[in-house]
PDB file of C-alpha atoms in Angstrom:
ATOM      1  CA  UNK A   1     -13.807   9.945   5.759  1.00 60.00           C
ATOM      2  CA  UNK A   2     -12.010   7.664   3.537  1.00 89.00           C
ATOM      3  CA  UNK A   3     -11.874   3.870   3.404  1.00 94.00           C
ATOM      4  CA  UNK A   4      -8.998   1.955   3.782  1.00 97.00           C
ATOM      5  CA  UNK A   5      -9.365  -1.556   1.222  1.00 97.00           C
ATOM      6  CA  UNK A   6      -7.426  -4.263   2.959  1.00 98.00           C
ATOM      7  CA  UNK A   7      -5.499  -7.731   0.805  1.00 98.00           C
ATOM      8  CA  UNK A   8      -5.255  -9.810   3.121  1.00 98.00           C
ATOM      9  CA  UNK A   9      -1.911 -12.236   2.522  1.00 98.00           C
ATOM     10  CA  UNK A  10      -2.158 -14.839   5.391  1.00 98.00           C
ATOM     11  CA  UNK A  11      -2.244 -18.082   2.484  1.00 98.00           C
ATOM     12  CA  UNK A  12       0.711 -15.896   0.585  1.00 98.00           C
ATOM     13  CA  UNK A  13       2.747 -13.783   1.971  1.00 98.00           C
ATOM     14  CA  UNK A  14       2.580 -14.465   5.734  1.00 98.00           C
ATOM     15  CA  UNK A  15       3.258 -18.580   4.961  1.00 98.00           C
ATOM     16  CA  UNK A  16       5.301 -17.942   2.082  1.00 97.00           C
ATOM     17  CA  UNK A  17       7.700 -15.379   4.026  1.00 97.00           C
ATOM     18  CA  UNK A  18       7.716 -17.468   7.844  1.00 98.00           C
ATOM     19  CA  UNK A  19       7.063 -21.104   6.774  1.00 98.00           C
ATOM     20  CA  UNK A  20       8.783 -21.448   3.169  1.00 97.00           C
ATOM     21  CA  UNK A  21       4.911 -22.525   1.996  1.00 97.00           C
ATOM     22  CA  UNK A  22       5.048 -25.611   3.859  1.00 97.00           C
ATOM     23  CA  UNK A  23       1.351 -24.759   5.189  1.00 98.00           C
ATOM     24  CA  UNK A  24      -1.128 -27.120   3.831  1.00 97.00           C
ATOM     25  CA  UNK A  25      -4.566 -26.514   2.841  1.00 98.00           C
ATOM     26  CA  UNK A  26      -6.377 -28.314   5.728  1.00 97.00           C
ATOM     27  CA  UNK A  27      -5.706 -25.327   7.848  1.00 97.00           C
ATOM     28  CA  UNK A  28      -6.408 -23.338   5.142  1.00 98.00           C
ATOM     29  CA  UNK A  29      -9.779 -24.624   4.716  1.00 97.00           C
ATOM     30  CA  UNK A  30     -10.943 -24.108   8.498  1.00 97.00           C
ATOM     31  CA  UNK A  31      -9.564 -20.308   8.069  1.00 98.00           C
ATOM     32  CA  UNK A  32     -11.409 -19.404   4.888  1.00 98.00           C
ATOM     33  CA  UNK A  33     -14.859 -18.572   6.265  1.00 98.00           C
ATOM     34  CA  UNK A  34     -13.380 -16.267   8.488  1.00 98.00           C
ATOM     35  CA  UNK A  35     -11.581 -14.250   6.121  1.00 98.00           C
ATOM     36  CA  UNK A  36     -14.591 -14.432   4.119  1.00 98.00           C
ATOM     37  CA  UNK A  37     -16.824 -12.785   6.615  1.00 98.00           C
ATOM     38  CA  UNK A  38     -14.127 -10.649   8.404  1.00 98.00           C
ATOM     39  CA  UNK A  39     -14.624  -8.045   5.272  1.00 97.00           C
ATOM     40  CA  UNK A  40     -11.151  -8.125   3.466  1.00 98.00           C
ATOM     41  CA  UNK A  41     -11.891  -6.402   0.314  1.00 97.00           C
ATOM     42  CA  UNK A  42      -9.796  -8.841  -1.376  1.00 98.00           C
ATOM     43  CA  UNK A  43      -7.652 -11.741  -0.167  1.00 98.00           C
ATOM     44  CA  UNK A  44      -4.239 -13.224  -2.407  1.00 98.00           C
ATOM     45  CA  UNK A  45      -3.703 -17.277  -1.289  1.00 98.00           C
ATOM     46  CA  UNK A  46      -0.983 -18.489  -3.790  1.00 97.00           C
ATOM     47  CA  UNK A  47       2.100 -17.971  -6.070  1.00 95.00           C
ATOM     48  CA  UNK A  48       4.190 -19.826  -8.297  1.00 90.00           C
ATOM     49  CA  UNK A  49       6.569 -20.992  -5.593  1.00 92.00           C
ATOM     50  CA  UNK A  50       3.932 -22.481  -3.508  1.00 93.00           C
ATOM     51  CA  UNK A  51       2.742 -24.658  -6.113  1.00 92.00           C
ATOM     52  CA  UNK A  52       5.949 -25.910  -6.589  1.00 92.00           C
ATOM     53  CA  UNK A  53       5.948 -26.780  -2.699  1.00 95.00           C
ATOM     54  CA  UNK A  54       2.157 -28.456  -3.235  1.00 96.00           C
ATOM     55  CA  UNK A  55       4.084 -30.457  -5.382  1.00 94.00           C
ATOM     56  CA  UNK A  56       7.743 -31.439  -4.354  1.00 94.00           C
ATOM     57  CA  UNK A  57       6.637 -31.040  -0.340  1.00 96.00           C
ATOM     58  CA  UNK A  58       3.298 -31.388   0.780  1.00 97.00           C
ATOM     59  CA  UNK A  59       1.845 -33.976  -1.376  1.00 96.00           C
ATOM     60  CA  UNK A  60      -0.792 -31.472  -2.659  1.00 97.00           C
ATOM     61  CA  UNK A  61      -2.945 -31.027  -5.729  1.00 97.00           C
ATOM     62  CA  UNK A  62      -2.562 -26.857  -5.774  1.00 97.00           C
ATOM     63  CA  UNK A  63      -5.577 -26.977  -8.131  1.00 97.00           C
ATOM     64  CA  UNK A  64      -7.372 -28.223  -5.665  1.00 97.00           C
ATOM     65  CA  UNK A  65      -6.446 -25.674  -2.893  1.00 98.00           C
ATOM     66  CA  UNK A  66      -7.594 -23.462  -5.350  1.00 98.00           C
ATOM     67  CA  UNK A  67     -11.140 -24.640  -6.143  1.00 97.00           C
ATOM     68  CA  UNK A  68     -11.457 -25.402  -2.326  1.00 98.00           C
ATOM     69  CA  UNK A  69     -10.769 -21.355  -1.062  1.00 98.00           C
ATOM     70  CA  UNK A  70     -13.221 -20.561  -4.446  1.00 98.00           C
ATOM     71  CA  UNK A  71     -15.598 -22.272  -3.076  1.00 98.00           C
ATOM     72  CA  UNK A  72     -15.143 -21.186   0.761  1.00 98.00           C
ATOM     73  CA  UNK A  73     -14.490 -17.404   0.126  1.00 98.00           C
ATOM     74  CA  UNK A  74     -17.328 -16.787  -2.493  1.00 97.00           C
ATOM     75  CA  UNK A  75     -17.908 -13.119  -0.946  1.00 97.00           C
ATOM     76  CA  UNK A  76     -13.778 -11.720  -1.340  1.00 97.00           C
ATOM     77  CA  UNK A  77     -12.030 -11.160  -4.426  1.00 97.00           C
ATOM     78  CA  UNK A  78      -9.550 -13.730  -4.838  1.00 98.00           C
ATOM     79  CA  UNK A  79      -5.973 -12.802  -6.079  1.00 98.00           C
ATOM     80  CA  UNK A  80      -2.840 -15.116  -7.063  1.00 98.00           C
ATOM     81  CA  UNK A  81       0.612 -13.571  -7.702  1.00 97.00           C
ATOM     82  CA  UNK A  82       2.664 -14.387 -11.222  1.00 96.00           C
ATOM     83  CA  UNK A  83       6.182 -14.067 -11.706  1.00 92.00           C
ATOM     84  CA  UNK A  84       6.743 -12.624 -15.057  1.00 92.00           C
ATOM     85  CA  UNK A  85       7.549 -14.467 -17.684  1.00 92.00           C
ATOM     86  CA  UNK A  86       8.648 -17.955 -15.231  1.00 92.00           C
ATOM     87  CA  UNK A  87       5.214 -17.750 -14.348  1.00 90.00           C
ATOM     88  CA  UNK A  88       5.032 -20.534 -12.303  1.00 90.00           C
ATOM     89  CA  UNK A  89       8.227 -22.358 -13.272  1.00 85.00           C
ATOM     90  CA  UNK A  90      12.291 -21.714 -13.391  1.00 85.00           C
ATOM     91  CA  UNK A  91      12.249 -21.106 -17.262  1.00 89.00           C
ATOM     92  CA  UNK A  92      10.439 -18.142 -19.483  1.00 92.00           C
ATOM     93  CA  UNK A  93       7.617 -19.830 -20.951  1.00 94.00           C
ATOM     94  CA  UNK A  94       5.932 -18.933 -24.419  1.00 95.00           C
ATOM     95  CA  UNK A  95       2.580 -16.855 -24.966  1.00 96.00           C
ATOM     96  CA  UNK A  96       0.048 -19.764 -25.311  1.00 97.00           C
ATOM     97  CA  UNK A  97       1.524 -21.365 -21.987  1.00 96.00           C
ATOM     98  CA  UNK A  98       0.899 -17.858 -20.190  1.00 97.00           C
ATOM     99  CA  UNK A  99      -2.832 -17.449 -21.576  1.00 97.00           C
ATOM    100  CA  UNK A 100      -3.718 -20.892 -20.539  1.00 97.00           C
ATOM    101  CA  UNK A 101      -2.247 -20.509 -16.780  1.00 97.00           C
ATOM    102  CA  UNK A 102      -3.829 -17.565 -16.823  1.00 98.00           C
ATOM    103  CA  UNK A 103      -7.164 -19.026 -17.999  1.00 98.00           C
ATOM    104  CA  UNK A 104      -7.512 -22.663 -15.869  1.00 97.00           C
ATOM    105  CA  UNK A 105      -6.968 -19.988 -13.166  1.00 98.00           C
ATOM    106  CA  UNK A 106      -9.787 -17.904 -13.873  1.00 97.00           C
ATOM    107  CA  UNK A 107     -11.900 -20.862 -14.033  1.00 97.00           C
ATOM    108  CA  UNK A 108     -10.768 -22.152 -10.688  1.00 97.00           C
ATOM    109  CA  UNK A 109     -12.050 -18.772  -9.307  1.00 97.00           C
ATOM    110  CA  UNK A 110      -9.361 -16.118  -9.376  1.00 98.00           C
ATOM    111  CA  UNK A 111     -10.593 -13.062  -9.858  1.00 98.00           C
ATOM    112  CA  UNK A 112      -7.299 -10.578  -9.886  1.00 98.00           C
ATOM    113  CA  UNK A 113      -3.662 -11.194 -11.008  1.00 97.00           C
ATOM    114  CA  UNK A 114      -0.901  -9.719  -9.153  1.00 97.00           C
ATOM    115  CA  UNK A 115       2.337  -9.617 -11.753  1.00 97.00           C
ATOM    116  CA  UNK A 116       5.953  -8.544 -11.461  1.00 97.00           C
ATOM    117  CA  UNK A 117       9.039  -8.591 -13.458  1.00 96.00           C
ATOM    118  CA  UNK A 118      12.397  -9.015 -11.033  1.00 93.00           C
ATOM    119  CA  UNK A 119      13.691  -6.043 -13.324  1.00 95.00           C
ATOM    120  CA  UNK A 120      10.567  -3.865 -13.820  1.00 98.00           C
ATOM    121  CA  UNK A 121      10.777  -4.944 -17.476  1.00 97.00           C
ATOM    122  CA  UNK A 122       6.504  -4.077 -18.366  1.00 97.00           C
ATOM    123  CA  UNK A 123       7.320  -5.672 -21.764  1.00 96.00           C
ATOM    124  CA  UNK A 124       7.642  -8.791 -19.697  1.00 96.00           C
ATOM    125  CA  UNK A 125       3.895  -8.072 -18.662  1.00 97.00           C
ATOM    126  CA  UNK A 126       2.255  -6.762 -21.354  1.00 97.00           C
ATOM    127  CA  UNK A 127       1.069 -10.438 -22.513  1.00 97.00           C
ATOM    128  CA  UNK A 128      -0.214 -11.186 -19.425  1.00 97.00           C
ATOM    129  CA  UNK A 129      -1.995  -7.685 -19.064  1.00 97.00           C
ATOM    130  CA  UNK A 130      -3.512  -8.212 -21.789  1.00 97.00           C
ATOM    131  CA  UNK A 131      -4.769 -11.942 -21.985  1.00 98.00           C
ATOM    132  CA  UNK A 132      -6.098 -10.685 -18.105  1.00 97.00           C
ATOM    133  CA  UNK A 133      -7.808  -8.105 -19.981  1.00 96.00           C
ATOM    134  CA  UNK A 134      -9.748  -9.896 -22.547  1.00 97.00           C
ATOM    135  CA  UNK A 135     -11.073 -12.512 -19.697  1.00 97.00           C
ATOM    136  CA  UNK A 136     -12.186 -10.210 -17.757  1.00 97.00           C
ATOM    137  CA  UNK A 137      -9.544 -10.418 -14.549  1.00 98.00           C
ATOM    138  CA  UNK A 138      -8.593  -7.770 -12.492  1.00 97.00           C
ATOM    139  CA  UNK A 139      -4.876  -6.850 -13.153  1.00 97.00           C
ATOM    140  CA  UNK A 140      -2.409  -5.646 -10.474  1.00 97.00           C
ATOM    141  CA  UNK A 141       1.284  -4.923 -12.006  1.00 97.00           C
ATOM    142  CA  UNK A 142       3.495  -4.842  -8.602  1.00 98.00           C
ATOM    143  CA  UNK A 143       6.670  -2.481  -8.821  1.00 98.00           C
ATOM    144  CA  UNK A 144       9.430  -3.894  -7.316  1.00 98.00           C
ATOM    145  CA  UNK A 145      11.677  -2.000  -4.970  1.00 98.00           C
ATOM    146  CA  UNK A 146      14.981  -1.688  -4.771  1.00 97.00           C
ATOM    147  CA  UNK A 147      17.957   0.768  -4.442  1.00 96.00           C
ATOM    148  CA  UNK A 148      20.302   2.011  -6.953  1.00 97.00           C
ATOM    149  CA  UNK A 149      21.305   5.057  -9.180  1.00 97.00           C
ATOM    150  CA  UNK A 150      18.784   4.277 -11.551  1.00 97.00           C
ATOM    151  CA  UNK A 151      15.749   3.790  -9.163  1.00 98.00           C
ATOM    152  CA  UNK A 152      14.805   7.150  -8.745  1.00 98.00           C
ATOM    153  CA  UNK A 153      11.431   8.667  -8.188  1.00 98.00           C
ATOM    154  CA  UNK A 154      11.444   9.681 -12.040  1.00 98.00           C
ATOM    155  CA  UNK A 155      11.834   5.288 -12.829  1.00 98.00           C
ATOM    156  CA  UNK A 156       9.207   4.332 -11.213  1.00 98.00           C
ATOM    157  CA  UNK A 157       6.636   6.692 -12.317  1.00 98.00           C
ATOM    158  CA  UNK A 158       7.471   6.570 -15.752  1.00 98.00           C
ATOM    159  CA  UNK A 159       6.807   2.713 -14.890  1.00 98.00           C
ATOM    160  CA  UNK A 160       3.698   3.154 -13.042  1.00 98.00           C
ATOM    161  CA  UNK A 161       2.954   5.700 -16.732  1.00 98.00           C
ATOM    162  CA  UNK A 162       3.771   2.222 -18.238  1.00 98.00           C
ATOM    163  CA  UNK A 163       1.169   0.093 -16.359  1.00 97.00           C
ATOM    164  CA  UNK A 164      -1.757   2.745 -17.055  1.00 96.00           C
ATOM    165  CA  UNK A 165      -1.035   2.834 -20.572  1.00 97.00           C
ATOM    166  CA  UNK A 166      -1.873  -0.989 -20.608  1.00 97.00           C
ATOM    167  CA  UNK A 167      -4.895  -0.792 -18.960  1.00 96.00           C
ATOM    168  CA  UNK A 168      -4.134  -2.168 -15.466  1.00 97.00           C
ATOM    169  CA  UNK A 169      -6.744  -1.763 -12.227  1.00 96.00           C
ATOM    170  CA  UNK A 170      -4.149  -0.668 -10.692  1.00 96.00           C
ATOM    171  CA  UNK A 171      -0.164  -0.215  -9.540  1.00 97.00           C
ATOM    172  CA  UNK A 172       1.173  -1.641  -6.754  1.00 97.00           C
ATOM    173  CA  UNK A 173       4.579  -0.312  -5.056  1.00 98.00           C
ATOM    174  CA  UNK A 174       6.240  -3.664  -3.662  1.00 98.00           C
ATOM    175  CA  UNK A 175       9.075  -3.148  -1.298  1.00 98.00           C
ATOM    176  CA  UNK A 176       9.470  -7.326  -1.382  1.00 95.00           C
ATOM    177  CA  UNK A 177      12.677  -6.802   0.463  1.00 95.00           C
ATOM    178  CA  UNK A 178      11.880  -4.765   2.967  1.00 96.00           C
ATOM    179  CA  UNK A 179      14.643  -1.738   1.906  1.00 97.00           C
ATOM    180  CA  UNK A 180      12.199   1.344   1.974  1.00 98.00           C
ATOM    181  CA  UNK A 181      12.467   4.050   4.359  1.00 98.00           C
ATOM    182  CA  UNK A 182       9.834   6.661   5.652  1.00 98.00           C
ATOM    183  CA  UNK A 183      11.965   9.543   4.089  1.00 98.00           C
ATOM    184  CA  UNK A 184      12.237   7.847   0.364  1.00 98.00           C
ATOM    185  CA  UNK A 185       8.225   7.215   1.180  1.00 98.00           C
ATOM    186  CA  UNK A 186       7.949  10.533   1.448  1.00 98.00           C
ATOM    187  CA  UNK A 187       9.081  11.074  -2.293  1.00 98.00           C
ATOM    188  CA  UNK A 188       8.148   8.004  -3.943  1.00 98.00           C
ATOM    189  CA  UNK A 189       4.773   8.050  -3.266  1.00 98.00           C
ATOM    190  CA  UNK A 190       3.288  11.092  -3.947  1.00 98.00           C
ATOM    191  CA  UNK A 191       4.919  10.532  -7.049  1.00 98.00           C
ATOM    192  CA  UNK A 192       3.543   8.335  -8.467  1.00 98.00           C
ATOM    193  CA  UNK A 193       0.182   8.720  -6.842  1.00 97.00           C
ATOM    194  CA  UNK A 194       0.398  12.076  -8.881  1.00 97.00           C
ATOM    195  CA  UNK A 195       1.135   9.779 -12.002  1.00 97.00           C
ATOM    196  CA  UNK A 196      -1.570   7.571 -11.754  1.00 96.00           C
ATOM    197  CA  UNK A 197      -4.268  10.065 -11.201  1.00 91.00           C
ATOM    198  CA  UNK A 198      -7.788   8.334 -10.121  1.00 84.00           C
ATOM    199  CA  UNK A 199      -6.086   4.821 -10.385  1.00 89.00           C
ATOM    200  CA  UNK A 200      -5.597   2.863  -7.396  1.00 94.00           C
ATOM    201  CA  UNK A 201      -1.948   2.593  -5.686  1.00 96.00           C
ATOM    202  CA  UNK A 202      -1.895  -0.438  -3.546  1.00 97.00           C
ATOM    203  CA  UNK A 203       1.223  -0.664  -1.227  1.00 98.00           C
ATOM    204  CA  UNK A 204       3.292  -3.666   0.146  1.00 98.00           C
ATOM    205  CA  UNK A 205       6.451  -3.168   2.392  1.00 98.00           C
ATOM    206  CA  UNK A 206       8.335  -6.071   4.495  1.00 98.00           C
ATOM    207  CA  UNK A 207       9.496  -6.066   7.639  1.00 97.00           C
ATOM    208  CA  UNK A 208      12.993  -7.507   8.285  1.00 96.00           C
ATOM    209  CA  UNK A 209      14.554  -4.212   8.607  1.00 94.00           C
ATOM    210  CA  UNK A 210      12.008  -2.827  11.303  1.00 94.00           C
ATOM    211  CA  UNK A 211      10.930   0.162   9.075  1.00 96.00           C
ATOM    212  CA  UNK A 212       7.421  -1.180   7.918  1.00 96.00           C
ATOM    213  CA  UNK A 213       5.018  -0.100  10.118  1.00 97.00           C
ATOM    214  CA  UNK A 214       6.673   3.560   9.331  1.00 97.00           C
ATOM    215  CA  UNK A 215       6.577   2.803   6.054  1.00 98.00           C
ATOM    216  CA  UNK A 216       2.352   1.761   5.646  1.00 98.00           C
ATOM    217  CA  UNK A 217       1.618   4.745   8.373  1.00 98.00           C
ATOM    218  CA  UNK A 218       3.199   7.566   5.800  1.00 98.00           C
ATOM    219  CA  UNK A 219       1.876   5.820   2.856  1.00 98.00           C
ATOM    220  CA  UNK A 220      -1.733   6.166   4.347  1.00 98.00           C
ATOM    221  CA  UNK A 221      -1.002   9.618   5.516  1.00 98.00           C
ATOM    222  CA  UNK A 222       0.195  10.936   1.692  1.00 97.00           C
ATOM    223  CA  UNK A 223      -3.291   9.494   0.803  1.00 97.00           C
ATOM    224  CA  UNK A 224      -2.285   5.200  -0.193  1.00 97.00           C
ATOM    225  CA  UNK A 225      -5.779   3.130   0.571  1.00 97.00           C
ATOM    226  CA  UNK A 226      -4.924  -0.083  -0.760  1.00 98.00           C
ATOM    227  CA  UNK A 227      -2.404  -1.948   1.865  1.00 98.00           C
ATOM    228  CA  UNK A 228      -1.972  -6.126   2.194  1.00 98.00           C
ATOM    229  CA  UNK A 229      -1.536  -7.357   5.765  1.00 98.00           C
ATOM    230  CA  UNK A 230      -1.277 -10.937   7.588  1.00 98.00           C
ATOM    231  CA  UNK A 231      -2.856 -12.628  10.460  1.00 98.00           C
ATOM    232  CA  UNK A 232      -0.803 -11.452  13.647  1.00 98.00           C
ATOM    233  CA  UNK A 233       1.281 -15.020  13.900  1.00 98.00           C
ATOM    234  CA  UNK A 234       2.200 -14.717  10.605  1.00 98.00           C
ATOM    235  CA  UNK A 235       3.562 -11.536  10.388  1.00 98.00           C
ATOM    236  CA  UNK A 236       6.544  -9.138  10.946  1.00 97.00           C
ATOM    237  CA  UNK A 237      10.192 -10.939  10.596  1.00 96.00           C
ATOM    238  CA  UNK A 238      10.133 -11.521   6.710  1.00 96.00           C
ATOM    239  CA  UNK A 239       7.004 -11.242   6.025  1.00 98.00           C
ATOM    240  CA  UNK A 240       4.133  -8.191   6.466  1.00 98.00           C
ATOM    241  CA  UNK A 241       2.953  -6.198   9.444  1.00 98.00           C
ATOM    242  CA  UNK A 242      -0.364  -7.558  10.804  1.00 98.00           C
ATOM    243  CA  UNK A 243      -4.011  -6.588  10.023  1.00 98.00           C
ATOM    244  CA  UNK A 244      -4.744  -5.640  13.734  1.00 98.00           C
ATOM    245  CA  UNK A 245      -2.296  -3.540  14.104  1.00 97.00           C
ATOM    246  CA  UNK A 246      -2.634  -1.581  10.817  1.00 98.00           C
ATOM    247  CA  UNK A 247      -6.393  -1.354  11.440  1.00 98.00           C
ATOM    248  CA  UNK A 248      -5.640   0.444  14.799  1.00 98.00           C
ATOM    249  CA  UNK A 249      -2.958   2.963  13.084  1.00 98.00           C
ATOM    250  CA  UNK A 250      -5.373   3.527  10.226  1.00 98.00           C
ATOM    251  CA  UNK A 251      -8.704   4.128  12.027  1.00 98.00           C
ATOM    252  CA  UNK A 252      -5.957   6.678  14.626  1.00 97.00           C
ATOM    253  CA  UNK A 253      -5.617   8.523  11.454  1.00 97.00           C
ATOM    254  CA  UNK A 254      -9.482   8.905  10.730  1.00 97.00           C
ATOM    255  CA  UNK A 255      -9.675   6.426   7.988  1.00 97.00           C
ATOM    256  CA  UNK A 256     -12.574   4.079   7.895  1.00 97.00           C
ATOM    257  CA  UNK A 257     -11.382   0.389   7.674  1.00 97.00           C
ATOM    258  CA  UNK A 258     -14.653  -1.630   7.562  1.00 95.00           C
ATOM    259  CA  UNK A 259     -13.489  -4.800   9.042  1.00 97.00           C
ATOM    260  CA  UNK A 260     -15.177  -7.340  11.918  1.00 98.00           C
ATOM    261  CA  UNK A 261     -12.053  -7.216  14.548  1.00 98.00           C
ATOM    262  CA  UNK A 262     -14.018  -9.791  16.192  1.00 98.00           C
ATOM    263  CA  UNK A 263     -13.486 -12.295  13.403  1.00 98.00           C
ATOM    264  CA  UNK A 264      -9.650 -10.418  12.819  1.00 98.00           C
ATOM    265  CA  UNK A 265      -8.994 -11.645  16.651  1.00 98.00           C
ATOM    266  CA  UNK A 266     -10.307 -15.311  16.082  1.00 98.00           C
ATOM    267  CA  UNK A 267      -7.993 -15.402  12.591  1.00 98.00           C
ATOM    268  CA  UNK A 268      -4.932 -14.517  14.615  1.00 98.00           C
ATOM    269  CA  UNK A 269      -5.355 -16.920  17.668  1.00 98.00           C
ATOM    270  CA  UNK A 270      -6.528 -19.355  15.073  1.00 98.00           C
ATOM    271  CA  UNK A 271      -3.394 -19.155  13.480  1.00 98.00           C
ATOM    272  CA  UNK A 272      -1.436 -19.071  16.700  1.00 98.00           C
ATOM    273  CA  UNK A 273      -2.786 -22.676  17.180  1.00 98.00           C
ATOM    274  CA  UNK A 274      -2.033 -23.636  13.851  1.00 98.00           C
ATOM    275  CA  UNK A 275       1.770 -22.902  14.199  1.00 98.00           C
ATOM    276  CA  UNK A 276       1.747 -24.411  17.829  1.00 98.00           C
ATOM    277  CA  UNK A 277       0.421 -28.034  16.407  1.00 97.00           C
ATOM    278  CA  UNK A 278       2.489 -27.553  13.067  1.00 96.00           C
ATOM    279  CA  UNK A 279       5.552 -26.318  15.156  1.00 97.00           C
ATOM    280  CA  UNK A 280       5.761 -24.057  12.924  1.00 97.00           C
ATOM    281  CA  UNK A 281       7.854 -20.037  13.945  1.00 97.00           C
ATOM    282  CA  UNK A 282       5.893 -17.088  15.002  1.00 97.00           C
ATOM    283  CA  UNK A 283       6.856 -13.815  13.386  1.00 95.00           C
ATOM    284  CA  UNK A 284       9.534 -11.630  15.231  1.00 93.00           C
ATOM    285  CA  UNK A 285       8.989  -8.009  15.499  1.00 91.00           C
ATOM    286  CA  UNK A 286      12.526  -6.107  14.066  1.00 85.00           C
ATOM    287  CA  UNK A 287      13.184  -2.756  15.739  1.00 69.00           C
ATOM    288  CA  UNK A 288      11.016  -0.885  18.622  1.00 54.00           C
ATOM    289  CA  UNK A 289       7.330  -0.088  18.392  1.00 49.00           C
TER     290      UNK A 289
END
């Protein structure tokens, strides 16, 4: 039987999609433990565009969010998403100001980096792939999405060729806007799972157009083990589909998914009291299930 490794995107994704990042890390801080012991095999909790909000909304020191979770999640590999070559600004920013982002956040605790390029440009990348490299960080190169003439199957695995020729951990296939279908699945990623041989092919899709739960149950039956989901309140709408859920449709399919649903349970109604006091939107599901 094969095992199913869960990112769990709750302090990302879910808040980043549903609540603009307006959550602040106090909630954050009660929820940690229990992703930590719920047996997520790795967990992403920021991006460049919620340290802006830290900053301009909440009142926040993001490096101290950071060294908080560090501290609270010592037993899940932590992940943080880059933008290119903005990083974590509006502007491209030289080589020395990527290595030493890069670095002050390997010292807060981040363990992996998740980067993209809006265009799929790896030359955008390869600095950060490699700086990642020498410090010892996992690296996660996320392809983006999208539909055109010239994304065909044959693009992205000669980009997905691209990432293992730099080294990466692994690829990631990031439908960020939620414009993938189960038939192009059917293409895509066998694909570039044939591309990438024995590397790992994690796989993000979002759900405003009511086709990701579709999407994640093809891409675990053509042999994908890497998925991110969200705590149940935060997800569906814009953002993922939710850990419960995909847990059920993976262990239907005889995959092993070695999580506590116990602990998955008390994360979602946890989070359903968040959003209640913070008045804060639920995720809607799009489509019938």
């Amino acid at each position: 039987m094969s095992k199913l490794f869960i990112n769990e995107e709750t302090f990302r994704d879910g808040q980043q999609s549903l609540w603009a990042n307006r959550m602040t890390t106090e909630p954050m801080i009660h929820a940690a433990p229990m992703i930590d012991n719920a047996g997520f095999d790795s967990a992403n909790i920021m991006s460049g565009s919620a340290f802006e909000s830290c900053v301009l909304y909440l009142r926040e020191n993001p490096w101290d969010r950071l060294r908080l979770l560090s501290l609270l999640m010592p037993k899940t590999d932590l992940q943080i998403l880059i933008r290119g070559r903005s990083a974590f600004g509006w502007k491209r920013f030289p080589n020395d100001a990527i290595e030493l982002l890069i670095t002050c956040l390997m010292r807060t605790g981040i363990q992996g980096l998740v980067v993209f390029d809006g265009l799929n440009d790896i030359r955008n990348l390869k600095w950060h792939i490699e700086v990642a490299k020498k410090l010892g960080l996992q690296i996660h190169p996320a392809l983006v999405y999208t539909l055109s003439p010239v994304h065909t199957d044959e693009y992205y695995c000669e980009k997905a060729r691209q990432c293992m020729e730099l080294g990466t951990t692994s690829v990631n296939l990031a439908d960020a806007s939620g414009l993938l279908t189960p038939e192009r699945v059917k293409t895509l990623v066998p694909a570039i799972l044939n591309t990438i041989c024995d590397k790992m092919c994690s796989f993000v899709s979002h759900c405003p157009a009511g086709m990701c739960i579709d999407n994640y149950r093809e891409a675990l039956r053509l042999g994908v083990r890497n998925i991110s989901t969200t705590s149940l309140p935060l997800s569906y709408g814009m953002s993922l589909p939710s850990t419960v859920e995909m847990v059920y449709h993976a262990r239907e399919m005889g995959i092993e998914v070695k999580v506590d649903d116990d602990l998955v349970r008390r994360l979602d109604d946890y989070f359903y009291w968040v959003a209640y006091k913070e008045k804060k939107p639920i995720g809607q599901r799009v489509g019938f299930y």
